Amino acid sequence: MSRRQSGKPLWTAVDQYLGDLFAAHDEHLEAALKANRKAGLPAIDVSPLQGKFLQFLIHVTQAKRVLEIGLLGGYSTMWMARALPRGGRIVSLEFSQRHADVASANLKRAGLLKKVDIRVGPALENLPLLAKERGGKFDLIFIDADKDNNPHYLEWAIKLARRGSIIVVDNVARHGQIIEAKNPAGDIQGTRRCLKLMASDPRLSAFAMQTVGLKGLDGFAAAVVIR
Ligand code: SAH
Ligand code: DHB
Ligand code: MG
């Protein structure tokens, strides 16, 4: 069996095949990705199947309150917002006003903006404010921003969760660099520390899974709060 098809790794074609089957784009998802690229946003949106997986988690848990750390152009947000029950809401934290503007336009076009509450600024400034608001605990928290701060985001996620809430952390393999204990890069160190906390915190039952696909070798970690 050939490993490559027309110069692409075989897993790219497999991800394409599975994505076309299970996570086909409609006009709004397509328009969002197009707008993100046109605006020069980095092409680091979740893949279609990863978006569908987040949607799956929301259906399984019947999540009504979702927290996303890292909005970008709102592509992952769109997948999740579509799975929310009536009255469900996503709070999404984003550092960049420009990214938030692109995301707002994408969500508005898709009729989803009313389900999303975008907070612009450094997430570590908005997380304590969210905790003070007493809007209720979050059922699902998706951590997908600057990886250097992943240990802090995990701590806040646990604070903002209840027993049974799910925490998902994106990008935990980083093309394999995650195994480089001495790699000084902040994103690698931040994610390694976060994974260690997730694996050892008695309040969590957690796992991590590496993935290959449209975005190369990467992975995600997930935890359920058990106490
Ligand atoms: N979840 C998105 C991708 C997020 S990319 C999707 O799959 O579609 C990461 C985002 O985190 C970027 O938009 C970046 O601007 C944002 N970010 C980086 N540092 C941040 C910080 N300190 N606080 C909040 N957002 C931050
Ligand atoms: C990067 C960030 C992401 O959230 C992602 O899914 C892929 C790559 C990055 O910063 O390189
Ligand atoms: Mg990501």
Coordinates of C-alpha atoms and ligand atoms in Angstrom, one line a residue:
M1 CA 0.0 0.0 0.0
S2 CA 1.4 3.4 -0.9
R3 CA 2.0 5.9 1.9
R4 CA 1.3 8.9 -0.3
Q5 CA -1.3 9.9 -2.8
S6 CA -0.3 12.6 -5.2
G7 CA 2.5 14.0 -2.9
K8 CA 0.3 14.2 0.2
P9 CA 0.6 11.9 3.2
L10 CA -1.9 9.1 3.1
W11 CA -3.5 10.3 6.3
T12 CA -4.4 13.6 4.7
A13 CA -6.5 11.7 2.1
V14 CA -8.1 9.5 4.8
D15 CA -9.0 12.6 6.9
Q16 CA -10.5 14.1 3.7
Y17 CA -12.5 11.0 3.1
L18 CA -13.8 10.7 6.6
G19 CA -14.4 14.4 6.8
D20 CA -16.4 14.5 3.6
L21 CA -18.5 11.6 5.1
F22 CA -19.1 12.9 8.6
A23 CA -18.3 16.6 8.6
A24 CA -19.2 18.0 5.2
H25 CA -19.3 21.7 5.0
D26 CA -22.4 23.7 4.4
E27 CA -22.2 27.2 2.9
H28 CA -21.6 28.9 6.3
L29 CA -18.7 26.7 7.5
E30 CA -17.2 27.1 4.0
A31 CA -17.7 30.9 4.0
A32 CA -16.1 31.1 7.5
L33 CA -12.9 29.4 6.5
K34 CA -12.8 31.4 3.3
A35 CA -13.2 34.7 5.2
N36 CA -10.6 33.6 7.8
R37 CA -8.0 33.0 5.0
K38 CA -9.0 36.2 3.2
A39 CA -8.4 38.2 6.5
G40 CA -5.0 36.6 6.9
L41 CA -5.8 34.6 10.0
P42 CA -3.5 31.7 10.5
A43 CA -4.9 28.4 9.2
I44 CA -5.1 26.8 12.6
D45 CA -8.8 26.3 12.9
V46 CA -9.8 22.9 14.1
S47 CA -10.3 20.4 11.2
P48 CA -13.9 19.5 10.1
L49 CA -13.7 16.2 11.9
Q50 CA -12.4 17.9 15.1
G51 CA -15.3 20.3 14.9
K52 CA -17.7 17.5 14.5
F53 CA -16.1 15.8 17.5
L54 CA -16.6 18.9 19.7
Q55 CA -20.2 18.9 18.5
F56 CA -20.5 15.2 19.4
L57 CA -19.3 16.0 22.9
I58 CA -21.9 18.7 23.3
H59 CA -24.7 16.4 22.2
V60 CA -23.4 13.6 24.6
T61 CA -23.2 15.9 27.6
Q62 CA -26.2 18.0 26.7
A63 CA -23.9 21.0 27.5
K64 CA -25.7 24.3 27.8
R65 CA -22.9 26.5 28.9
V66 CA -19.6 26.2 26.9
L67 CA -16.4 28.1 27.5
E68 CA -13.9 28.4 24.6
I69 CA -10.5 29.9 25.2
G70 CA -9.2 30.9 21.7
L71 CA -11.9 32.0 19.2
L72 CA -9.8 32.9 16.1
G73 CA -12.4 33.2 13.3
G74 CA -15.0 31.3 15.2
Y75 CA -14.8 28.1 13.1
S76 CA -14.7 25.7 16.1
T77 CA -17.3 28.0 17.8
M78 CA -19.7 27.4 14.8
W79 CA -19.5 23.7 15.2
M80 CA -20.2 23.9 18.9
A81 CA -22.9 26.5 18.7
R82 CA -24.9 24.4 16.3
A83 CA -25.1 21.6 18.8
L84 CA -26.3 23.7 21.7
P85 CA -29.8 23.2 23.0
R86 CA -32.3 26.1 23.1
G87 CA -30.9 28.8 25.4
G88 CA -27.4 27.3 25.3
R89 CA -24.5 29.7 25.1
I90 CA -20.8 29.8 24.4
V91 CA -18.5 32.3 26.0
S92 CA -15.4 32.6 23.8
L93 CA -12.2 34.4 24.9
E94 CA -10.0 36.0 22.3
F95 CA -7.0 38.3 22.6
S96 CA -7.2 39.9 19.2
Q97 CA -10.0 42.4 18.3
R98 CA -9.3 41.7 14.6
H99 CA -9.9 38.0 15.1
A100 CA -13.0 38.7 17.1
D101 CA -14.3 41.0 14.3
V102 CA -13.8 38.3 11.7
A103 CA -15.4 35.7 13.9
S104 CA -18.4 37.9 14.6
A105 CA -19.1 38.4 10.9
N106 CA -18.8 34.6 10.4
L107 CA -21.1 33.8 13.2
K108 CA -23.6 36.5 12.2
R109 CA -23.8 35.2 8.7
A110 CA -24.5 31.7 10.0
G111 CA -27.2 33.0 12.4
L112 CA -25.3 31.9 15.4
L113 CA -24.0 35.2 16.9
K114 CA -26.8 35.4 19.5
K115 CA -25.5 32.1 20.9
V116 CA -21.9 33.4 21.4
D117 CA -20.6 35.9 23.9
I118 CA -17.2 37.1 22.7
R119 CA -14.9 38.6 25.3
V120 CA -11.9 40.4 23.8
G121 CA -8.6 40.7 25.7
P122 CA -6.0 38.4 27.3
A123 CA -7.9 35.3 28.6
L124 CA -6.1 35.4 31.9
E125 CA -7.7 38.8 32.5
N126 CA -11.2 37.7 31.5
L127 CA -11.2 34.3 33.3
P128 CA -11.3 35.9 36.9
L129 CA -14.0 38.3 35.7
L130 CA -16.1 35.3 34.5
A131 CA -15.6 33.6 37.8
K132 CA -16.9 36.7 39.6
E133 CA -20.0 36.9 37.3
R134 CA -21.6 33.9 38.8
G135 CA -23.3 33.0 35.5
G136 CA -23.0 29.4 36.5
K137 CA -20.5 26.6 35.9
F138 CA -19.5 25.6 32.4
D139 CA -20.5 22.1 31.1
L140 CA -17.7 22.0 28.5
I141 CA -14.5 24.0 28.3
F142 CA -12.4 24.0 25.1
I143 CA -8.8 25.3 25.6
D144 CA -7.3 26.3 22.3
A145 CA -5.3 29.6 22.7
D146 CA -1.7 30.5 23.5
K147 CA -0.2 27.2 24.6
D148 CA 2.3 28.8 27.0
N149 CA -0.6 29.5 29.4
N150 CA -2.2 26.1 29.2
P151 CA -1.4 25.2 32.8
H152 CA -3.2 28.4 33.9
Y153 CA -6.1 27.8 31.6
L154 CA -6.5 24.3 33.0
E155 CA -6.6 25.6 36.6
W156 CA -9.3 28.2 35.6
A157 CA -11.2 25.5 33.7
I158 CA -11.4 23.4 36.8
K159 CA -12.5 26.4 38.9
L160 CA -15.2 27.1 36.4
A161 CA -16.4 23.5 36.1
R162 CA -18.7 21.3 38.1
R163 CA -18.5 17.6 38.7
G164 CA -19.2 16.0 35.3
S165 CA -17.9 18.9 33.2
I166 CA -15.5 18.1 30.3
I167 CA -12.3 19.9 29.6
V168 CA -10.7 19.5 26.1
V169 CA -7.2 20.8 25.4
D170 CA -6.2 21.1 21.7
N171 CA -2.8 20.6 20.2
V172 CA -1.0 18.4 22.7
A173 CA 1.4 16.7 20.3
R174 CA 2.7 19.6 18.3
H175 CA 4.2 17.6 15.4
G176 CA 5.8 15.4 18.0
Q177 CA 7.8 18.1 19.8
I178 CA 5.8 17.4 22.9
I179 CA 8.1 14.6 23.9
E180 CA 11.1 17.0 23.9
A181 CA 11.5 17.5 27.7
K182 CA 14.3 20.1 27.2
N183 CA 12.7 22.0 24.3
P184 CA 12.7 25.6 25.7
A185 CA 9.8 26.8 23.6
G186 CA 7.0 28.2 25.8
D187 CA 4.3 26.4 24.0
I188 CA 6.0 23.0 24.5
Q189 CA 6.8 23.6 28.1
G190 CA 3.3 25.0 28.8
T191 CA 1.6 22.1 27.2
R192 CA 3.9 19.6 28.9
R193 CA 3.1 21.1 32.3
C194 CA -0.6 21.2 31.5
L195 CA -0.6 17.5 30.5
K196 CA 1.2 16.5 33.7
L197 CA -1.3 18.4 35.8
M198 CA -4.2 16.8 33.9
A199 CA -2.7 13.3 34.3
S200 CA -2.1 13.7 38.0
D201 CA -4.9 15.9 39.4
P202 CA -7.2 13.8 41.6
R203 CA -10.2 15.9 40.6
L204 CA -9.9 14.7 37.0
S205 CA -10.1 11.6 35.0
A206 CA -8.2 12.4 31.9
F207 CA -6.6 11.0 28.7
A208 CA -4.7 12.2 25.7
M209 CA -4.8 11.0 22.1
Q210 CA -2.5 11.7 19.3
T211 CA -4.1 12.3 15.9
V212 CA -2.9 12.5 12.3
G213 CA -4.9 14.3 9.7
L214 CA -5.2 17.5 7.7
K215 CA -3.1 19.3 10.4
G216 CA -0.4 16.7 10.5
L217 CA 0.7 15.0 13.7
D218 CA -1.1 16.5 16.7
G219 CA -3.5 15.5 19.4
F220 CA -5.9 16.4 22.1
A221 CA -6.3 15.8 25.8
A222 CA -9.6 15.6 27.6
A223 CA -10.7 15.3 31.2
V224 CA -13.9 14.9 33.1
V225 CA -14.2 16.5 36.5
I226 CA -14.9 13.6 38.9
R227 CA -14.9 15.4 42.2
Ligands
SAH1 N1 -10.5 27.6 18.3 C1 -10.2 28.2 17.0 C2 -8.7 28.3 16.9 C3 -8.0 29.2 17.9 S1 -6.4 29.7 17.5 C4 -10.7 27.3 15.9 O1 -10.4 26.1 16.0 O2 -11.4 27.8 15.0 C5 -5.8 30.5 18.9 C6 -6.5 31.8 19.2 O3 -6.1 32.2 20.5 C7 -6.0 33.0 18.3 O4 -7.0 33.6 17.7 C8 -5.2 33.9 19.2 O5 -5.3 35.3 18.9 C9 -5.9 33.6 20.5 N2 -5.0 33.9 21.7 C10 -3.7 33.9 21.8 N3 -3.3 34.3 23.0 C11 -4.4 34.6 23.7 C12 -4.6 35.1 25.0 N4 -3.6 35.4 25.8 N5 -5.9 35.3 25.4 C13 -6.9 35.0 24.5 N6 -6.8 34.5 23.3 C14 -5.5 34.4 22.9
DHB2 C1 -1.3 26.3 16.5 C2 -2.3 26.6 17.3 C3 -3.5 25.8 17.3 O1 -4.5 26.1 18.1 C4 -3.6 24.8 16.4 O2 -4.8 24.1 16.4 C5 -2.6 24.5 15.5 C6 -1.4 25.2 15.6 C7 0.0 27.1 16.5 O3 0.0 28.1 17.2 O4 0.9 26.8 15.8
MG3 MG -5.9 24.4 18.2

